[in-house]
């Protein structure tokens, strides 16, 4: 999709391709910084060519890589916005996935904060 978009021009769906390619680079290949660049480009495409049908997908997929680079609270906010967009566009599958990851991310942040508290204060 990335190659097609670069060859023939961008479409509202191009952002999804760039976000997925960014995830592949960051999460599968270990090239986090390069993948993050593609994710940021996908988000900028979303702002230039908004599409109620695809914006929630772009937000959802880009949050996966953002968790690796940005504070987890930022990524969770991304999942929340993506969930709202999915509900507005009727993308139930994306809505459910965003809800699950938002809860898992919240649990992960809670566990990280709890481990810091236990390290400082000792066992409860």
PDB file of C-alpha atoms in Angstrom:
ATOM      1  CA  UNK A   1       0.000   0.000   0.000  1.00  0.00           C
ATOM      2  CA  UNK A   2       2.910   2.334   0.770  1.00  0.00           C
ATOM      3  CA  UNK A   3       4.493   1.717  -2.633  1.00  0.00           C
ATOM      4  CA  UNK A   4       1.153   2.159  -4.417  1.00  0.00           C
ATOM      5  CA  UNK A   5       0.518   5.430  -2.592  1.00  0.00           C
ATOM      6  CA  UNK A   6       3.979   6.728  -3.457  1.00  0.00           C
ATOM      7  CA  UNK A   7       3.580   5.723  -7.094  1.00  0.00           C
ATOM      8  CA  UNK A   8      -0.008   6.768  -7.804  1.00  0.00           C
ATOM      9  CA  UNK A   9      -0.751   9.333  -5.103  1.00  0.00           C
ATOM     10  CA  UNK A  10      -2.226   9.417  -1.656  1.00  0.00           C
ATOM     11  CA  UNK A  11      -5.758   8.420  -0.747  1.00  0.00           C
ATOM     12  CA  UNK A  12      -7.640   8.474   2.560  1.00  0.00           C
ATOM     13  CA  UNK A  13      -6.594   4.825   3.014  1.00  0.00           C
ATOM     14  CA  UNK A  14      -2.868   5.560   2.524  1.00  0.00           C
ATOM     15  CA  UNK A  15      -2.449   6.516   6.174  1.00  0.00           C
ATOM     16  CA  UNK A  16      -3.467   3.007   7.230  1.00  0.00           C
ATOM     17  CA  UNK A  17      -0.740   1.546   5.014  1.00  0.00           C
ATOM     18  CA  UNK A  18       1.919   3.874   6.409  1.00  0.00           C
ATOM     19  CA  UNK A  19       0.845   3.135   9.997  1.00  0.00           C
ATOM     20  CA  UNK A  20       0.936  -0.627   9.382  1.00  0.00           C
ATOM     21  CA  UNK A  21       4.332  -0.387   7.690  1.00  0.00           C
ATOM     22  CA  UNK A  22       5.579   1.683  10.633  1.00  0.00           C
ATOM     23  CA  UNK A  23       4.358  -1.042  12.993  1.00  0.00           C
ATOM     24  CA  UNK A  24       6.142  -3.685  10.939  1.00  0.00           C
ATOM     25  CA  UNK A  25       9.409  -1.765  11.068  1.00  0.00           C
ATOM     26  CA  UNK A  26       9.150  -0.914  14.762  1.00  0.00           C
ATOM     27  CA  UNK A  27       7.662  -4.086  16.185  1.00  0.00           C
ATOM     28  CA  UNK A  28       8.799  -6.867  13.846  1.00  0.00           C
ATOM     29  CA  UNK A  29      12.124  -5.573  12.547  1.00  0.00           C
ATOM     30  CA  UNK A  30      13.170  -3.661  15.667  1.00  0.00           C
ATOM     31  CA  UNK A  31      13.683  -0.409  13.753  1.00  0.00           C
ATOM     32  CA  UNK A  32      11.666   1.643  16.218  1.00  0.00           C
ATOM     33  CA  UNK A  33      12.775   5.141  15.171  1.00  0.00           C
ATOM     34  CA  UNK A  34      12.198   4.450  11.474  1.00  0.00           C
ATOM     35  CA  UNK A  35       8.815   2.883  12.184  1.00  0.00           C
ATOM     36  CA  UNK A  36       7.867   5.844  14.351  1.00  0.00           C
ATOM     37  CA  UNK A  37       8.629   8.189  11.436  1.00  0.00           C
ATOM     38  CA  UNK A  38       6.155   6.280   9.243  1.00  0.00           C
ATOM     39  CA  UNK A  39       3.544   6.377  12.008  1.00  0.00           C
ATOM     40  CA  UNK A  40       3.942  10.147  12.385  1.00  0.00           C
ATOM     41  CA  UNK A  41       3.615  10.495   8.617  1.00  0.00           C
ATOM     42  CA  UNK A  42       0.406   8.431   8.713  1.00  0.00           C
ATOM     43  CA  UNK A  43      -0.992  10.744  11.379  1.00  0.00           C
ATOM     44  CA  UNK A  44      -0.082  13.808   9.328  1.00  0.00           C
ATOM     45  CA  UNK A  45      -1.849  12.293   6.303  1.00  0.00           C
ATOM     46  CA  UNK A  46      -4.903  11.766   8.473  1.00  0.00           C
ATOM     47  CA  UNK A  47      -4.971  15.476   9.279  1.00  0.00           C
ATOM     48  CA  UNK A  48      -4.545  16.470   5.619  1.00  0.00           C
ATOM     49  CA  UNK A  49      -7.064  13.976   4.235  1.00  0.00           C
ATOM     50  CA  UNK A  50      -9.565  13.176   6.976  1.00  0.00           C
ATOM     51  CA  UNK A  51     -11.776  10.152   6.464  1.00  0.00           C
ATOM     52  CA  UNK A  52     -14.304   9.098   9.061  1.00  0.00           C
ATOM     53  CA  UNK A  53     -14.009   5.558   7.710  1.00  0.00           C
ATOM     54  CA  UNK A  54     -10.222   5.243   8.124  1.00  0.00           C
ATOM     55  CA  UNK A  55      -9.137   7.713  10.812  1.00  0.00           C
ATOM     56  CA  UNK A  56      -9.865   5.312  13.673  1.00  0.00           C
ATOM     57  CA  UNK A  57      -7.757   2.622  11.983  1.00  0.00           C
ATOM     58  CA  UNK A  58      -4.842   5.019  11.558  1.00  0.00           C
ATOM     59  CA  UNK A  59      -5.087   6.057  15.216  1.00  0.00           C
ATOM     60  CA  UNK A  60      -5.401   2.443  16.363  1.00  0.00           C
ATOM     61  CA  UNK A  61      -2.428   1.125  14.408  1.00  0.00           C
ATOM     62  CA  UNK A  62      -0.222   4.110  15.150  1.00  0.00           C
ATOM     63  CA  UNK A  63      -0.774   3.701  18.894  1.00  0.00           C
ATOM     64  CA  UNK A  64       0.990   0.311  18.789  1.00  0.00           C
ATOM     65  CA  UNK A  65       4.277   1.942  17.803  1.00  0.00           C
ATOM     66  CA  UNK A  66       3.718   5.029  19.923  1.00  0.00           C
ATOM     67  CA  UNK A  67       3.727   2.825  23.036  1.00  0.00           C
ATOM     68  CA  UNK A  68       7.348   1.942  22.237  1.00  0.00           C
ATOM     69  CA  UNK A  69       8.438   5.587  21.898  1.00  0.00           C
ATOM     70  CA  UNK A  70       6.141   7.824  23.937  1.00  0.00           C
ATOM     71  CA  UNK A  71       4.834   7.608  27.508  1.00  0.00           C
ATOM     72  CA  UNK A  72       2.115   4.988  27.774  1.00  0.00           C
ATOM     73  CA  UNK A  73      -0.470   7.613  28.802  1.00  0.00           C
ATOM     74  CA  UNK A  74      -0.074   9.250  25.397  1.00  0.00           C
ATOM     75  CA  UNK A  75      -0.725   5.994  23.578  1.00  0.00           C
ATOM     76  CA  UNK A  76      -3.741   5.198  25.743  1.00  0.00           C
ATOM     77  CA  UNK A  77      -5.223   8.590  24.862  1.00  0.00           C
ATOM     78  CA  UNK A  78      -4.668   7.636  21.219  1.00  0.00           C
ATOM     79  CA  UNK A  79      -6.658   4.429  21.754  1.00  0.00           C
ATOM     80  CA  UNK A  80      -9.478   6.420  23.383  1.00  0.00           C
ATOM     81  CA  UNK A  81      -9.692   8.840  20.449  1.00  0.00           C
ATOM     82  CA  UNK A  82      -9.520   5.904  18.017  1.00  0.00           C
ATOM     83  CA  UNK A  83     -12.344   4.180  19.872  1.00  0.00           C
ATOM     84  CA  UNK A  84     -14.532   7.280  19.622  1.00  0.00           C
ATOM     85  CA  UNK A  85     -13.797   7.498  15.902  1.00  0.00           C
ATOM     86  CA  UNK A  86     -14.567   3.827  15.424  1.00  0.00           C
ATOM     87  CA  UNK A  87     -17.911   4.238  17.169  1.00  0.00           C
ATOM     88  CA  UNK A  88     -18.733   7.295  15.064  1.00  0.00           C
ATOM     89  CA  UNK A  89     -17.950   5.465  11.827  1.00  0.00           C
ATOM     90  CA  UNK A  90     -19.617   2.199  12.833  1.00  0.00           C
ATOM     91  CA  UNK A  91     -16.376   0.198  12.859  1.00  0.00           C
ATOM     92  CA  UNK A  92     -17.381  -2.121  15.690  1.00  0.00           C
ATOM     93  CA  UNK A  93     -14.298  -4.343  15.314  1.00  0.00           C
ATOM     94  CA  UNK A  94     -11.977  -1.369  15.826  1.00  0.00           C
ATOM     95  CA  UNK A  95     -14.098  -0.115  18.708  1.00  0.00           C
ATOM     96  CA  UNK A  96     -13.759  -3.422  20.559  1.00  0.00           C
ATOM     97  CA  UNK A  97     -10.023  -3.697  19.856  1.00  0.00           C
ATOM     98  CA  UNK A  98      -9.412  -0.141  21.057  1.00  0.00           C
ATOM     99  CA  UNK A  99     -11.408  -0.780  24.210  1.00  0.00           C
ATOM    100  CA  UNK A 100      -9.424  -3.927  24.988  1.00  0.00           C
ATOM    101  CA  UNK A 101      -6.026  -2.319  24.377  1.00  0.00           C
ATOM    102  CA  UNK A 102      -7.008   0.754  26.326  1.00  0.00           C
ATOM    103  CA  UNK A 103      -7.847  -1.445  29.324  1.00  0.00           C
ATOM    104  CA  UNK A 104      -4.674  -3.504  28.924  1.00  0.00           C
ATOM    105  CA  UNK A 105      -2.588  -0.354  28.622  1.00  0.00           C
ATOM    106  CA  UNK A 106      -4.225   1.059  31.721  1.00  0.00           C
ATOM    107  CA  UNK A 107      -3.486  -2.174  33.572  1.00  0.00           C
ATOM    108  CA  UNK A 108       0.110  -2.082  32.347  1.00  0.00           C
ATOM    109  CA  UNK A 109       0.541   1.519  33.495  1.00  0.00           C
ATOM    110  CA  UNK A 110      -1.017   0.638  36.859  1.00  0.00           C
ATOM    111  CA  UNK A 111       1.331  -2.335  37.246  1.00  0.00           C
ATOM    112  CA  UNK A 112       4.342  -0.177  36.342  1.00  0.00           C
ATOM    113  CA  UNK A 113       3.318   2.485  38.866  1.00  0.00           C
ATOM    114  CA  UNK A 114       2.666  -0.163  41.516  1.00  0.00           C
ATOM    115  CA  UNK A 115       6.115  -1.682  41.007  1.00  0.00           C
ATOM    116  CA  UNK A 116       7.665   1.789  41.453  1.00  0.00           C
ATOM    117  CA  UNK A 117       5.672   2.352  44.638  1.00  0.00           C
ATOM    118  CA  UNK A 118       6.684  -1.062  45.999  1.00  0.00           C
ATOM    119  CA  UNK A 119      10.330  -0.412  45.164  1.00  0.00           C
ATOM    120  CA  UNK A 120      10.258   2.881  47.086  1.00  0.00           C
ATOM    121  CA  UNK A 121       7.943   2.058  49.988  1.00  0.00           C
ATOM    122  CA  UNK A 122       8.413  -1.681  50.298  1.00  0.00           C
ATOM    123  CA  UNK A 123       5.697  -4.356  50.365  1.00  0.00           C
ATOM    124  CA  UNK A 124       2.184  -3.354  51.335  1.00  0.00           C
TER     125      UNK A 124
END
